[in-house]
mmCIF file of C-alpha atoms in Angstrom:
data_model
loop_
_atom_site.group_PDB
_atom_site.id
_atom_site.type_symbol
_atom_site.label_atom_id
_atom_site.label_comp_id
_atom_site.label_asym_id
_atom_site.label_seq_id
_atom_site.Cartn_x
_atom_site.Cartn_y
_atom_site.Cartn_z
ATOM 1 C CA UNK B 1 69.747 75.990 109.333
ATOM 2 C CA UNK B 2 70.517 79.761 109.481
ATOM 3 C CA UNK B 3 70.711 79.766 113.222
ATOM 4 C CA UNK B 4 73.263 77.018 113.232
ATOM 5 C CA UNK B 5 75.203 80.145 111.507
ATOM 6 C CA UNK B 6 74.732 82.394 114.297
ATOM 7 C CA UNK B 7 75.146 79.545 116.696
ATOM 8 C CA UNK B 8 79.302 80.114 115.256
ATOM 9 C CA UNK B 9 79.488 83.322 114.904
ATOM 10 C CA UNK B 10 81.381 86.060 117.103
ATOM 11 C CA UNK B 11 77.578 87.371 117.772
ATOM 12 C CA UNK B 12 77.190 84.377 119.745
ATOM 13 C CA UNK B 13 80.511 84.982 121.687
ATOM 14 C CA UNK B 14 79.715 88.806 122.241
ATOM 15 C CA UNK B 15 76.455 87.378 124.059
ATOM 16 C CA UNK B 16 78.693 85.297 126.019
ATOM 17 C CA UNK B 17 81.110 87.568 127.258
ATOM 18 C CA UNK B 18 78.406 90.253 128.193
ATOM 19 C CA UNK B 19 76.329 88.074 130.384
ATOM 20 C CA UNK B 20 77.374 84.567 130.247
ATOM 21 C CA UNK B 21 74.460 82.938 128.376
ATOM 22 C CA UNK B 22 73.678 83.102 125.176
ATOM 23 C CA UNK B 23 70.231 83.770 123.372
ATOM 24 C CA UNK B 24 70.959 82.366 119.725
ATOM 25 C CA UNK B 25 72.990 79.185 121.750
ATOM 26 C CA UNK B 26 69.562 78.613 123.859
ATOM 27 C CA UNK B 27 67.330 78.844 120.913
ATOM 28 C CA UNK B 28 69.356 76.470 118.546
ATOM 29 C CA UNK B 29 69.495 74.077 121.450
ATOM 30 C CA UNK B 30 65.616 74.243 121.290
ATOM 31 C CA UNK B 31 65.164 73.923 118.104
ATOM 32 C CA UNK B 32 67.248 70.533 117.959
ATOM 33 C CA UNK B 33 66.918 69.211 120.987
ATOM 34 C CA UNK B 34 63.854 70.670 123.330
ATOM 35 C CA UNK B 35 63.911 73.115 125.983
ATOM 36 C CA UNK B 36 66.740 72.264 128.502
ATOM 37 C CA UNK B 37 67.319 74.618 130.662
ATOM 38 C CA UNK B 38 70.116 72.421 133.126
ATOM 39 C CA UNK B 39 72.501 71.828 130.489
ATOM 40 C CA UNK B 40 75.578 73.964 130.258
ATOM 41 C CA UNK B 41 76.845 75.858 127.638
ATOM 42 C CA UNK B 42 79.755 73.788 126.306
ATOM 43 C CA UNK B 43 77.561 70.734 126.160
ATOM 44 C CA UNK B 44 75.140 72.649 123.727
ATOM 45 C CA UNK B 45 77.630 73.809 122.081
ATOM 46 C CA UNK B 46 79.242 70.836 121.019
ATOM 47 C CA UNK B 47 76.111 68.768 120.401
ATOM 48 C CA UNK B 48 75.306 71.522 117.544
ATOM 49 C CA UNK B 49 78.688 70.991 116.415
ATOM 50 C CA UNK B 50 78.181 67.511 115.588
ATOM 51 C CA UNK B 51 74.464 68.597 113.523
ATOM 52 C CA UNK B 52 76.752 70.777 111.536
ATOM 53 C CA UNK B 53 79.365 67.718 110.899
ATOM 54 C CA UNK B 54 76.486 65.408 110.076
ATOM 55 C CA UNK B 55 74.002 67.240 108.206
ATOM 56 C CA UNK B 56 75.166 71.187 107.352
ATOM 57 C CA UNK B 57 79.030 71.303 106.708
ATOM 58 C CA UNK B 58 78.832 74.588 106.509
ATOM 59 C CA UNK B 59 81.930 77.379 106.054
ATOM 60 C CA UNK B 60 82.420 77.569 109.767
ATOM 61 C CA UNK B 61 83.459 73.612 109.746
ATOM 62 C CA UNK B 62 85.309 73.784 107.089
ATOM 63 C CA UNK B 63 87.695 76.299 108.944
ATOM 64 C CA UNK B 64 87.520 74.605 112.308
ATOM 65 C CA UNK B 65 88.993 71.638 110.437
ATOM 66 C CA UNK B 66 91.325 73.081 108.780
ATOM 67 C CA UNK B 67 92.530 75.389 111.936
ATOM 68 C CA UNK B 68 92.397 72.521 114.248
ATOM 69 C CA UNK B 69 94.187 69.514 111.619
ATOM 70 C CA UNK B 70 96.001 71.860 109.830
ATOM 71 C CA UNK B 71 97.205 74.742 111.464
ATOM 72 C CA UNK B 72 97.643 72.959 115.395
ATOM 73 C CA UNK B 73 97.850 69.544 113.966
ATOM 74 C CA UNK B 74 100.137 69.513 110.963
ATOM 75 C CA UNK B 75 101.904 72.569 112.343
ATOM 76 C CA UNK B 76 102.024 74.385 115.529
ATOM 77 C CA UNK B 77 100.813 77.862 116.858
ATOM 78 C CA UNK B 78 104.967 78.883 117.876
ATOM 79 C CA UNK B 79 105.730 78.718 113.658
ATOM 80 C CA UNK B 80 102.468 79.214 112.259
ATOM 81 C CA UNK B 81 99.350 81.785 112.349
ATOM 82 C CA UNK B 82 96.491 82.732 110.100
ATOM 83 C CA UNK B 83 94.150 85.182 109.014
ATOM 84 C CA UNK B 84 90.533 84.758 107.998
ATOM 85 C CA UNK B 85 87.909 86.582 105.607
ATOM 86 C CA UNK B 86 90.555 88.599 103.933
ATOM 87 C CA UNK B 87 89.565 91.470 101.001
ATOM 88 C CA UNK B 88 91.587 90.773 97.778
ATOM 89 C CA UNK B 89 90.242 93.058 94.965
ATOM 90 C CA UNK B 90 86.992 91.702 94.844
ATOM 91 C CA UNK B 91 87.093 88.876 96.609
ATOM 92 C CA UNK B 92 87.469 87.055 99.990
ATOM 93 C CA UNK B 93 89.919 84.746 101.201
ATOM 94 C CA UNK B 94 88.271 82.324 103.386
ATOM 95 C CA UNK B 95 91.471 81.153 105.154
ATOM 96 C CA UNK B 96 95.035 82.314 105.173
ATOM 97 C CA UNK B 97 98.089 80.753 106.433
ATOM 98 C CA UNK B 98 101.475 81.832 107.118
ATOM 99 C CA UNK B 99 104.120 78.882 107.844
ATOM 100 C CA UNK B 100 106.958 79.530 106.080
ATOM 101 C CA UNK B 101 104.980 80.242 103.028
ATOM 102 C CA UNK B 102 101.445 81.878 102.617
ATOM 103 C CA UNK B 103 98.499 79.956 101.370
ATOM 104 C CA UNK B 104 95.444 81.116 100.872
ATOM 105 C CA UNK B 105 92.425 78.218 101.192
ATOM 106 C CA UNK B 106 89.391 78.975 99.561
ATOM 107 C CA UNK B 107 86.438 77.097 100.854
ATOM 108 C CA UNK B 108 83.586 75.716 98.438
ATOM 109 C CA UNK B 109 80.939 73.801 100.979
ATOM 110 C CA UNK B 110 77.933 71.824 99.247
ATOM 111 C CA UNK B 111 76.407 74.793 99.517
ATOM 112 C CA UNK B 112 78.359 76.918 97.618
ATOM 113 C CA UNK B 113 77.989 77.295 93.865
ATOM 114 C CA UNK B 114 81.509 77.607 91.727
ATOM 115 C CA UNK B 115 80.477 80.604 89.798
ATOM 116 C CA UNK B 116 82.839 83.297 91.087
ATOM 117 C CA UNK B 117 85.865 80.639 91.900
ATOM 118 C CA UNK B 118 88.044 81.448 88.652
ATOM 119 C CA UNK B 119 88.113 85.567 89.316
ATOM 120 C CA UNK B 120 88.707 84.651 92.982
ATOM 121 C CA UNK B 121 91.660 82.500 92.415
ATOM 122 C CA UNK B 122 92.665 85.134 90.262
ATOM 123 C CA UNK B 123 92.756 88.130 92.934
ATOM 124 C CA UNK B 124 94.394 85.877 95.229
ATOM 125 C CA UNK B 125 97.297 84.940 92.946
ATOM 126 C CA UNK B 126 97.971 89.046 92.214
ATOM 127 C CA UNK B 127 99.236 88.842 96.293
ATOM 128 C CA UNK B 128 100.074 85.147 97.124
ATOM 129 C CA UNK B 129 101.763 82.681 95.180
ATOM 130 C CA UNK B 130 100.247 79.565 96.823
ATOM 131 C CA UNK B 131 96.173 78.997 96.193
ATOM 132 C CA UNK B 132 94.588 75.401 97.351
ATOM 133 C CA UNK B 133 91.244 74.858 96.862
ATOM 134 C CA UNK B 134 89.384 72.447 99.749
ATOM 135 C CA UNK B 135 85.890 71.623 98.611
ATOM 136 C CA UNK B 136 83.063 69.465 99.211
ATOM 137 C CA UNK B 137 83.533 65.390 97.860
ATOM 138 C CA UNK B 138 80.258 66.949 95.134
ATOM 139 C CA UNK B 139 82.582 69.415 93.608
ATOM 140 C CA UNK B 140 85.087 67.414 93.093
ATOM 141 C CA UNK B 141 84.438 66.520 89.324
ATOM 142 C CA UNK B 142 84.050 69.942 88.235
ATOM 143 C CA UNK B 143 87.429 71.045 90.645
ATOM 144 C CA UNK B 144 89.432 68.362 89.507
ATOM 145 C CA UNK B 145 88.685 68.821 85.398
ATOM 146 C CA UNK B 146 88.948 73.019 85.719
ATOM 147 C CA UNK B 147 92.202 72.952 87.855
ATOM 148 C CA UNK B 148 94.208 69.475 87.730
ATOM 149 C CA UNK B 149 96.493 70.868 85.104
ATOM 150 C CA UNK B 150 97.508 74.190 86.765
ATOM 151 C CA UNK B 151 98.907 75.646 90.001
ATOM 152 C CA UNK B 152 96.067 75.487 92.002
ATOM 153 C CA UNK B 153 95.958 73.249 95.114
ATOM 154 C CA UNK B 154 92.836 70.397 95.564
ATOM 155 C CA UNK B 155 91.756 69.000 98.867
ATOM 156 C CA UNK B 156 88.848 67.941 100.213
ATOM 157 C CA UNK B 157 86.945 67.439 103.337
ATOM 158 C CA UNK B 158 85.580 63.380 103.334
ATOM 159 C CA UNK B 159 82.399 62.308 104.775
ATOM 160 C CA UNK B 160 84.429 61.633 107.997
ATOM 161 C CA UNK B 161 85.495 65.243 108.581
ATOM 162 C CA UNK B 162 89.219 64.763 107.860
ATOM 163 C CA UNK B 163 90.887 66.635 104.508
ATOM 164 C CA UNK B 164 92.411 64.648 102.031
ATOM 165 C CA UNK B 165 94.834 65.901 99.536
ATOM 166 C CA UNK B 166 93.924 65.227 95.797
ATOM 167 C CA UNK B 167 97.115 67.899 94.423
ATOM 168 C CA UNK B 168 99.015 69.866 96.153
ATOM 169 C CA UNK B 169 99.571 73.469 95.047
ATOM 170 C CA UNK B 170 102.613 74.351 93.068
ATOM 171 C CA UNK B 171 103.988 78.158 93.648
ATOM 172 C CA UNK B 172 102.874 80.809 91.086
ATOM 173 C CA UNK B 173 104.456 84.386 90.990
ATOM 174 C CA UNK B 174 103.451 85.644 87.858
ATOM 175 C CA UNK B 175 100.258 87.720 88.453
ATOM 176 C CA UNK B 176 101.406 89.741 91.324
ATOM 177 C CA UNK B 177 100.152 93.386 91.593
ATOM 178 C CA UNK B 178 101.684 96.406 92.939
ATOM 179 C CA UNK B 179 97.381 97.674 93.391
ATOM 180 C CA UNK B 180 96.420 94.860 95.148
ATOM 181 C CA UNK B 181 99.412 94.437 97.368
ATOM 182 C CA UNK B 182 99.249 98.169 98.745
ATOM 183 C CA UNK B 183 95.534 97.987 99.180
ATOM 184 C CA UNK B 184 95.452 94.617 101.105
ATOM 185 C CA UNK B 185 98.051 96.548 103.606
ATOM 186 C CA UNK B 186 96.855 98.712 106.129
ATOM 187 C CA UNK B 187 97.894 101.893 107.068
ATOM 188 C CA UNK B 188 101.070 101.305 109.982
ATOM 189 C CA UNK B 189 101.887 98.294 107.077
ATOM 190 C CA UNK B 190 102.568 100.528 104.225
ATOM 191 C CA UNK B 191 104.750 102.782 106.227
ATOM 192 C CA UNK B 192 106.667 100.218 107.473
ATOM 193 C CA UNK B 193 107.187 98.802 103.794
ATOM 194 C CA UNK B 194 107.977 102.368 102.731
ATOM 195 C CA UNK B 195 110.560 102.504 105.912
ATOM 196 C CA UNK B 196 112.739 99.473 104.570
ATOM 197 C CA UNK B 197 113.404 100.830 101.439
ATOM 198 C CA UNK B 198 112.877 104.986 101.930
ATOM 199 C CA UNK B 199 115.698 106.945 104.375
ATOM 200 C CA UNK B 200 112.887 109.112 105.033
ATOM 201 C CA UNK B 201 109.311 109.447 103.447
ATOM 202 C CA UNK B 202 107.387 112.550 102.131
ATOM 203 C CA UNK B 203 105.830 115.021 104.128
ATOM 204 C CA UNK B 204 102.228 114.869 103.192
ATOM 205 C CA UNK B 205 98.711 115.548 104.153
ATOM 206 C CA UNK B 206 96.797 112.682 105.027
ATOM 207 C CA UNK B 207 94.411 112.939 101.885
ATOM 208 C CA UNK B 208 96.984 112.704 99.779
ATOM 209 C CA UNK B 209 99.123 109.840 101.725
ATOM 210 C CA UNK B 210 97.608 106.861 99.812
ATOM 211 C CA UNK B 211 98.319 108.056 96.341
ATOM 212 C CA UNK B 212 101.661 109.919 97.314
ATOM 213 C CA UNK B 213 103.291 106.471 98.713
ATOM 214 C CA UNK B 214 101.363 104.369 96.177
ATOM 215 C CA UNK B 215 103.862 105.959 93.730
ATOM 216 C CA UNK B 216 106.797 104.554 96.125
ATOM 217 C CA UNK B 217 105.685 101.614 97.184
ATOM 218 C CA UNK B 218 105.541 100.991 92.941
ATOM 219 C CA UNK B 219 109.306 102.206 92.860
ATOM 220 C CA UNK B 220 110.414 98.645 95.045
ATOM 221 C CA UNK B 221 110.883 95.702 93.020
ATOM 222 C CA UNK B 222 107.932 93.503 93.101
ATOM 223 C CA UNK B 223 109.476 90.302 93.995
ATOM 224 C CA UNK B 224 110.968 92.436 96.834
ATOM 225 C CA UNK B 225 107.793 94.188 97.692
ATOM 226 C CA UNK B 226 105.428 90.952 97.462
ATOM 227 C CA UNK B 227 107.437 89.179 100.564
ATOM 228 C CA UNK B 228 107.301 92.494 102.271
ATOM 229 C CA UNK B 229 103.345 92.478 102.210
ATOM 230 C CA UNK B 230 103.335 88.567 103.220
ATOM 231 C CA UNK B 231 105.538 89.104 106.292
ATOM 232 C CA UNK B 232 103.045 92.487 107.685
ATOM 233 C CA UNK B 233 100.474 89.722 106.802
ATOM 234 C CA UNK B 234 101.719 87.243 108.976
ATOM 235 C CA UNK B 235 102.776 89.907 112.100
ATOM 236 C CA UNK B 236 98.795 90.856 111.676
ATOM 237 C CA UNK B 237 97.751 87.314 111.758
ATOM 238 C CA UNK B 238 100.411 86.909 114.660
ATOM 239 C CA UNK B 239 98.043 89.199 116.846
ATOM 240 C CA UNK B 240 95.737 86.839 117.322
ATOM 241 C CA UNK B 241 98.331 84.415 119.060
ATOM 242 C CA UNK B 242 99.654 86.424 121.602
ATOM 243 C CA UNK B 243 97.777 84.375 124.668
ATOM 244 C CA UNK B 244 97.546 81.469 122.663
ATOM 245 C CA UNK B 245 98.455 79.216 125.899
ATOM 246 C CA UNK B 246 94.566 80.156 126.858
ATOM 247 C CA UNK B 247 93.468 78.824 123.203
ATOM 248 C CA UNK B 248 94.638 75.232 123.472
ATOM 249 C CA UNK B 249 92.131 75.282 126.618
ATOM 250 C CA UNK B 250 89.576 76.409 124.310
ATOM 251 C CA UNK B 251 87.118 73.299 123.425
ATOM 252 C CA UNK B 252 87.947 71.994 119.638
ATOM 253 C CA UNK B 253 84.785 72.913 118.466
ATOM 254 C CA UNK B 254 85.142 76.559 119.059
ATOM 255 C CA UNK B 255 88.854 76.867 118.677
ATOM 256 C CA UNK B 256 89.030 78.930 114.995
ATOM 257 C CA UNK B 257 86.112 80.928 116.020
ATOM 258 C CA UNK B 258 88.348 82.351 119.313
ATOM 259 C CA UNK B 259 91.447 82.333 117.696
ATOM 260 C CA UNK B 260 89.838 85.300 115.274
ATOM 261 C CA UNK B 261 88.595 87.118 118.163
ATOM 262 C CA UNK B 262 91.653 87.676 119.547
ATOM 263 C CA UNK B 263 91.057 87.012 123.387
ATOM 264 C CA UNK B 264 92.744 89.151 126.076
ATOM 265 C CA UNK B 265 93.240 87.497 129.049
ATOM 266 C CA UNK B 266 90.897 88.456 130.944
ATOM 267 C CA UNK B 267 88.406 87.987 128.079
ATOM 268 C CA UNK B 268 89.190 84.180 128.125
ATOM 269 C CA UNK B 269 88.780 83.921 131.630
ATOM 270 C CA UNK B 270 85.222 85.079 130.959
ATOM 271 C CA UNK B 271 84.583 82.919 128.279
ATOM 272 C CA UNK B 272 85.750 79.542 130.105
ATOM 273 C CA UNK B 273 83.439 80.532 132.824
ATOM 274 C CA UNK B 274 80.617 80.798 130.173
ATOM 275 C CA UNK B 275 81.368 77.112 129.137
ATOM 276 C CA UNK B 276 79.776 76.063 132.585
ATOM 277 C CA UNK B 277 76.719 78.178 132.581
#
């Protein structure tokens, strides 16, 4: 089933883009289906999409779901944008969207174990104030006695692909930290915190720039400072819309995977040809 990984995985698109076929595509197909060496790429593709969807709902569906029901279905790609695999402390966010608010959605597939899911809900609350939790119909016991009683959001993805909301998530902004907001930022994001609030910032060397502005950026309310971080969040997940006429072209099953690889032009161009190798 590990190939069905790499079959949606930006390794697969780099192969693409470089010659226009695909090795890990071809050998999936194989595997599944037989040799074949007249059908095109976008019919491979998407009849290994629907092996995941029947038999290994793995992470990768559970994003293209949400990304294609949520984010272009619920909402729209003019008022909305997202941000995947994002570092929190120790942990990271499977899916983050920015609509308004900021959500993170952390994904727990059938074959994911609930171990680590109380520290990660924990980092993610010390940056965002919305947490929903979208899980596999098995976990659903165990989610819904652990977190029906508190802030955290329940959803999950039915048999037939489509999420259903159990609870939604109620807003928490108690357990924000000034650490884990700076170090989720990058760089050009601090500074332009630090510029909002600072006439003019210290002159300093660039090994001691992180602790130097740390002791700012701890200066600014946190209330103040926590919607700060969310909006550089959202202009970084923003990035990845900038041709996003080219992405509704994009076939559905492929459409979160693309969106994170933030396309040039020219790049989709390549890739639709791809689709009819």
């Amino acid at each position: 089933m590990n190939i069905l990984n790499r079959v949606f995985s930006k390794s697969m698109i780099k192969e693409l883009l470089s010659s226009g076929r695909s090795e890990i595509i071809d050998n999936a197909y194989e595997i599944y289906f037989g040799k074949d060496n007249t059908t095109n790429n976008k019919t491979k593709i998407e009849s290994l999409y629907k092996i995941i969807e029947k038999h290994y709902r793995n992470e990768y569906l559970f994003k293209n779901i949400i990304f294609n029901k949520m984010l272009l279905g619920r909402h729209s790609l003019n008022t909305t944008s997202a941000l995947t695999e994002l570092w929190i402390n120790n942990s990271k966010a499977d899916f983050v969207m920015f609509n308004g608010k900021a959500t993170v959605y952390e994904i727990k597939t059938v074959l994911d174990n609930l171990d680590r899911l109380d520290n990660q809900i924990r980092d993610y609350y010390k940056v965002f104030d919305f947490v929903e939790i979208i899980v596999d119909e098995v976990h659903l016991p165990k989610i819904t006695e652990r977190y029906i009683q508190s802030n955290v959001g329940i959803s999950i993805l039915t048999k037939r692909n489509s999420i259903s909301s159990i609870k939604k998530p109620m807003q928490s902004a108690q357990n924000f930290s000034y650490e884990s907001l700076y170090k989720i930022l990058r760089k050009q994001e601090r500074k332009n915190i630090l510029n909002c609030f600072y006439s003019e910032l210290p002159s300093v060397t660039q090994f001691e720039e992180f602790e130097r502005y740390y002791l700012l950026f701890k200066e600014i309310p946190l209330l103040e400072v926590q919607k700060m971080v969310l909006m550089e969040l959202k202009r970084r997940g923003e990035k990845a819309k900038e041709n996003k006429d080219y992405l509704l072209e994009i076939p559905y099953e492929l459409k979160s995977l693309i969106y994170f690889c933030s396309f040039t032009p020219l790049q989709y161009r390549q890739f639709q040809n791809s689709m009819k190798e």
